[in-house]
Coordinates of C-alpha atoms in Angstrom, one line a residue:
X1472 CA 0.0 0.0 0.0
X1473 CA 2.8 2.4 0.9
X1474 CA 4.7 1.6 -2.3
X1475 CA 1.5 2.3 -4.4
X1476 CA 1.1 5.6 -2.5
X1477 CA 4.7 6.5 -3.2
X1478 CA 4.3 5.7 -6.9
X1479 CA 1.3 8.0 -7.1
X1480 CA 3.1 10.9 -5.4
X1481 CA 6.2 10.5 -7.6
X1482 CA 4.0 10.3 -10.7
X1483 CA 2.1 13.5 -9.7
X1484 CA 5.4 15.3 -9.0
X1485 CA 6.7 14.4 -12.5
X1486 CA 3.5 15.5 -14.2
X1487 CA 3.6 18.8 -12.3
X1488 CA 7.3 19.3 -13.3
X1489 CA 6.4 18.6 -16.9
X1490 CA 3.6 21.1 -16.9
X1491 CA 5.8 23.8 -15.3
X1492 CA 8.6 23.1 -17.8
X1493 CA 6.0 23.3 -20.6
X1494 CA 4.8 26.7 -19.5
X1495 CA 8.3 27.9 -19.1
X1496 CA 9.2 26.8 -22.6
X1497 CA 6.2 28.7 -24.0
X1498 CA 7.2 31.9 -22.1
X1499 CA 10.8 31.4 -23.3
X1500 CA 9.8 31.3 -26.9
X1501 CA 7.4 34.3 -26.7
X1502 CA 9.2 37.0 -28.7
X1503 CA 8.6 40.8 -28.4
X1504 CA 9.5 42.8 -31.5
X1505 CA 10.3 46.5 -31.8
X1506 CA 8.1 48.2 -34.5
X1507 CA 9.5 51.7 -34.0
X1508 CA 11.8 53.6 -31.7
X1509 CA 12.0 57.4 -31.3
X1510 CA 13.3 60.0 -29.0
X1511 CA 11.4 63.2 -28.4
X1512 CA 10.1 65.5 -25.7
X1513 CA 6.5 64.5 -25.1
X1514 CA 6.1 65.8 -21.6
X1515 CA 7.0 69.5 -22.1
X1516 CA 10.0 69.6 -19.7
X1517 CA 12.5 70.1 -22.5
X1518 CA 14.0 66.6 -22.1
X1519 CA 13.6 63.7 -24.5
X1520 CA 11.8 60.5 -23.7
X1521 CA 12.4 57.2 -25.4
X1522 CA 9.2 56.0 -27.1
X1523 CA 9.0 52.4 -28.3
X1524 CA 6.2 50.7 -30.2
X1525 CA 6.3 47.0 -29.4
X1526 CA 4.4 43.9 -30.6
X1527 CA 4.2 40.2 -29.7
X1528 CA 3.6 38.0 -32.8
X1529 CA 0.8 35.4 -32.7
X1530 CA 2.6 32.1 -32.9
X1531 CA -0.1 30.3 -34.8
X1532 CA -0.6 33.0 -37.5
X1533 CA 2.3 34.8 -39.2
X1534 CA 1.8 38.4 -39.9
X1535 CA -0.5 39.0 -36.9
X1536 CA 0.4 40.7 -33.5
X1537 CA -1.6 39.4 -30.6
X1538 CA -0.2 42.1 -28.3
X1539 CA 0.7 45.7 -29.3
X1540 CA 1.7 48.4 -26.8
X1541 CA 3.6 51.7 -26.5
X1542 CA 6.4 51.8 -23.9
X1543 CA 7.9 55.1 -22.8
X1544 CA 11.0 55.7 -20.7
X1545 CA 10.4 59.2 -19.4
X1546 CA 12.9 61.8 -18.4
X1547 CA 11.6 61.6 -14.8
X1548 CA 12.9 58.0 -14.6
X1549 CA 9.4 56.4 -14.8
X1550 CA 8.0 54.0 -17.4
X1551 CA 4.6 54.5 -19.0
X1552 CA 2.8 51.8 -21.0
X1553 CA -0.2 52.2 -23.3
X1554 CA -1.8 48.9 -24.5
X1555 CA -3.3 48.8 -27.9
X1556 CA -5.6 46.2 -29.6
X1557 CA -4.2 43.3 -31.5
X1558 CA -3.9 43.6 -35.3
X1559 CA -1.9 42.9 -38.5
X1560 CA 0.2 46.0 -38.5
X1561 CA 0.8 49.0 -36.2
X1562 CA 2.4 52.5 -36.6
X1563 CA 3.1 55.4 -34.3
X1564 CA 3.5 59.1 -35.0
X1565 CA 4.4 62.0 -32.6
X1566 CA 2.3 65.0 -33.4
X1567 CA 0.7 67.9 -31.5
X1568 CA -2.9 67.0 -32.1
X1569 CA -4.5 69.2 -29.4
X1570 CA -2.4 72.2 -30.1
X1571 CA -1.0 72.6 -26.6
X1572 CA 2.6 72.9 -27.8
X1573 CA 3.7 69.4 -26.8
X1574 CA 3.8 66.4 -29.1
X1575 CA 1.2 63.6 -28.5
X1576 CA 1.1 59.9 -29.3
X1577 CA -1.0 58.9 -32.4
X1578 CA -1.1 55.2 -33.0
X1579 CA -2.8 53.2 -35.8
X1580 CA -3.5 49.5 -35.8
X1581 CA -4.6 47.7 -38.9
X1582 CA -7.1 45.0 -38.0
X1583 CA -7.1 41.7 -39.7
X1584 CA -9.7 40.6 -42.4
X1585 CA -10.8 41.9 -45.7
X1586 CA -12.3 45.1 -44.4
X1587 CA -9.0 46.8 -43.9
X1588 CA -10.3 48.7 -40.8
X1589 CA -7.9 50.8 -38.9
X1590 CA -8.2 51.4 -35.1
X1591 CA -6.7 54.7 -33.9
X1592 CA -5.5 55.9 -30.5
X1593 CA -4.1 59.2 -29.2
X1594 CA -2.5 59.9 -25.8
X1595 CA -0.7 62.7 -24.1
X1596 CA 1.7 62.5 -21.2
X1597 CA 2.2 66.3 -20.9
X1598 CA 3.5 67.1 -17.4
X1599 CA 3.9 63.3 -16.9
X1600 CA 0.1 62.9 -16.7
X1601 CA -1.4 60.1 -18.9
X1602 CA -4.4 61.4 -20.8
X1603 CA -6.4 59.7 -23.5
X1604 CA -7.3 62.2 -26.3
X1605 CA -10.6 62.0 -28.2
X1606 CA -10.5 61.5 -32.0
X1607 CA -13.1 62.3 -34.7
X1608 CA -16.0 59.9 -35.1
X1609 CA -16.6 58.5 -38.7
X1610 CA -19.2 60.4 -40.6
X1611 CA -22.8 59.2 -40.5
X1612 CA -24.5 58.8 -43.8
X1613 CA -27.9 57.7 -45.2
X1614 CA -27.0 55.5 -48.2
X1615 CA -29.0 53.2 -50.5
X1616 CA -29.4 51.9 -54.0
X1617 CA -32.0 53.5 -56.3
X1618 CA -33.9 52.2 -59.4
X1619 CA -32.0 52.5 -62.7
X1620 CA -28.7 51.2 -61.4
X1621 CA -28.0 54.2 -59.2
X1622 CA -27.1 54.9 -55.6
X1623 CA -27.3 57.9 -53.3
X1624 CA -25.5 58.9 -50.1
X1625 CA -26.4 61.8 -47.8
X1626 CA -24.0 63.1 -45.2
X1627 CA -25.7 63.7 -41.9
X1628 CA -23.3 66.4 -40.8
X1629 CA -23.5 68.6 -43.9
X1630 CA -26.9 67.6 -45.3
X1631 CA -25.4 67.2 -48.8
X1632 CA -26.5 64.4 -51.1
X1633 CA -24.4 62.6 -53.8
X1634 CA -25.8 60.5 -56.7
X1635 CA -23.8 57.7 -58.3
X1636 CA -24.5 56.1 -61.7
X1637 CA -23.7 52.4 -61.4
X1638 CA -24.5 51.2 -65.0
X1639 CA -20.9 50.0 -65.3
X1640 CA -21.9 47.3 -62.8
X1641 CA -25.2 46.4 -64.5
X1642 CA -24.3 42.8 -65.5
X1643 CA -22.9 42.1 -62.0
X1644 CA -26.0 43.4 -60.2
X1645 CA -28.4 41.6 -62.5
X1646 CA -26.6 38.3 -62.1
X1647 CA -26.8 38.6 -58.3
X1648 CA -30.5 39.5 -58.5
X1649 CA -30.3 43.0 -57.1
X1650 CA -32.1 44.5 -60.1
X1651 CA -34.7 43.2 -62.6
X1652 CA -35.2 45.3 -65.7
X1653 CA -33.5 48.2 -64.0
X1654 CA -35.7 48.1 -60.9
X1655 CA -34.6 47.1 -57.4
X1656 CA -36.0 43.8 -56.3
X1657 CA -36.2 45.2 -52.7
X1658 CA -34.9 48.3 -50.9
X1659 CA -31.2 47.8 -50.2
X1660 CA -28.9 50.0 -48.2
X1661 CA -25.2 50.6 -48.8
X1662 CA -22.6 49.8 -46.1
X1663 CA -20.9 52.8 -44.6
X1664 CA -17.6 51.6 -43.2
X1665 CA -15.5 53.2 -40.3
X1666 CA -12.3 55.0 -41.2
X1667 CA -10.0 52.9 -43.4
X1668 CA -7.3 55.5 -42.7
X1669 CA -7.0 58.4 -40.3
X1670 CA -3.8 60.3 -40.5
X1671 CA -2.3 63.6 -39.3
X1672 CA -1.9 66.4 -41.9
X1673 CA -0.7 70.0 -41.8
X1674 CA -3.4 72.6 -41.7
X1675 CA -3.3 76.4 -41.4
X1676 CA -1.4 78.3 -38.7
X1677 CA 1.2 75.5 -38.5
X1678 CA -1.2 73.3 -36.8
X1679 CA -1.9 69.6 -37.3
X1680 CA -5.3 68.2 -38.3
X1681 CA -6.6 64.8 -39.3
X1682 CA -7.6 63.4 -42.6
X1683 CA -10.0 60.4 -42.6
X1684 CA -11.2 58.2 -45.4
X1685 CA -14.3 56.0 -45.3
X1686 CA -15.3 53.4 -47.9
X1687 CA -19.0 53.1 -49.0
X1688 CA -19.6 49.6 -50.3
X1689 CA -22.6 47.9 -52.0
X1690 CA -23.4 44.2 -52.0
X1691 CA -19.9 43.1 -51.0
X1692 CA -16.7 44.5 -49.5
X1693 CA -15.1 44.5 -53.0
X1694 CA -18.1 46.5 -54.4
X1695 CA -16.7 49.9 -53.5
X1696 CA -19.1 52.6 -54.6
X1697 CA -17.5 55.7 -53.1
X1698 CA -14.9 57.0 -50.7
X1699 CA -15.5 60.0 -48.5
X1700 CA -12.6 62.1 -47.2
X1701 CA -13.1 64.3 -44.2
X1702 CA -10.7 66.9 -42.8
X1703 CA -10.8 67.7 -39.1
X1704 CA -9.1 70.3 -36.9
X1705 CA -9.0 70.5 -33.1
X1706 CA -10.8 73.6 -31.8
X1707 CA -11.7 74.4 -28.2
X1708 CA -11.5 70.8 -27.0
X1709 CA -13.5 69.3 -29.9
X1710 CA -12.8 68.1 -33.5
X1711 CA -14.4 70.3 -36.0
X1712 CA -15.2 69.1 -39.6
X1713 CA -13.8 71.6 -42.1
X1714 CA -14.0 69.8 -45.4
X1715 CA -15.5 66.7 -47.1
X1716 CA -14.6 65.3 -50.5
X1717 CA -16.6 62.5 -52.1
X1718 CA -15.0 60.3 -54.8
X1719 CA -16.9 57.8 -57.0
X1720 CA -15.0 54.5 -57.3
X1721 CA -14.9 52.9 -60.8
X1722 CA -15.8 49.3 -61.3
X1723 CA -12.5 47.3 -61.8

């Protein structure tokens, strides 16, 4: 009986040791990569910080980062970390978005999938205080197909409407049953996507604004009907829309 008990204890110990060794091996092979590394004053004290954008690749899928974060070694000797969402790619820019005279962090993460959606983040550590900065929201639109192989979008913020002739996609839409003899089989809305890009651009008075682009698609992600560009400037604590440009996409 004692021998059997001893064998059970030894077996349990060996199993536990194997499990611990396995976990250690996984942690040992986890690799953190540096995506970008910059030095700049982002606190406003006149001294530079080291700003590193890091990622941890997903072991089961190449080209995907399961962890992405910004690590800052500040001039006061402290470290600051800003976690971002996982994604296929990531980028970081240092720009003064809120026009307070000190550069801010502006990060972009390209999500996986065919939609090519970008998630954006903006932070400030002015005076060594971590603050999340708000960003513009994608434009809201009323959009739908019309009879006669046409589509219309109306921007909620400006009230302007745009009409699109889609006769170059006639065969495609007929084949899929969207139209019959030029008439819609049923009311069908377009898909208004979030920002596919949102990037800093120079605006007047040596300030930095943001330029966003949204794709308007029809019956599939590849059926791009229009792209809408919106230009924003930060004014009195809010993002103000100053310009919109609508482009019709040609059928490829």
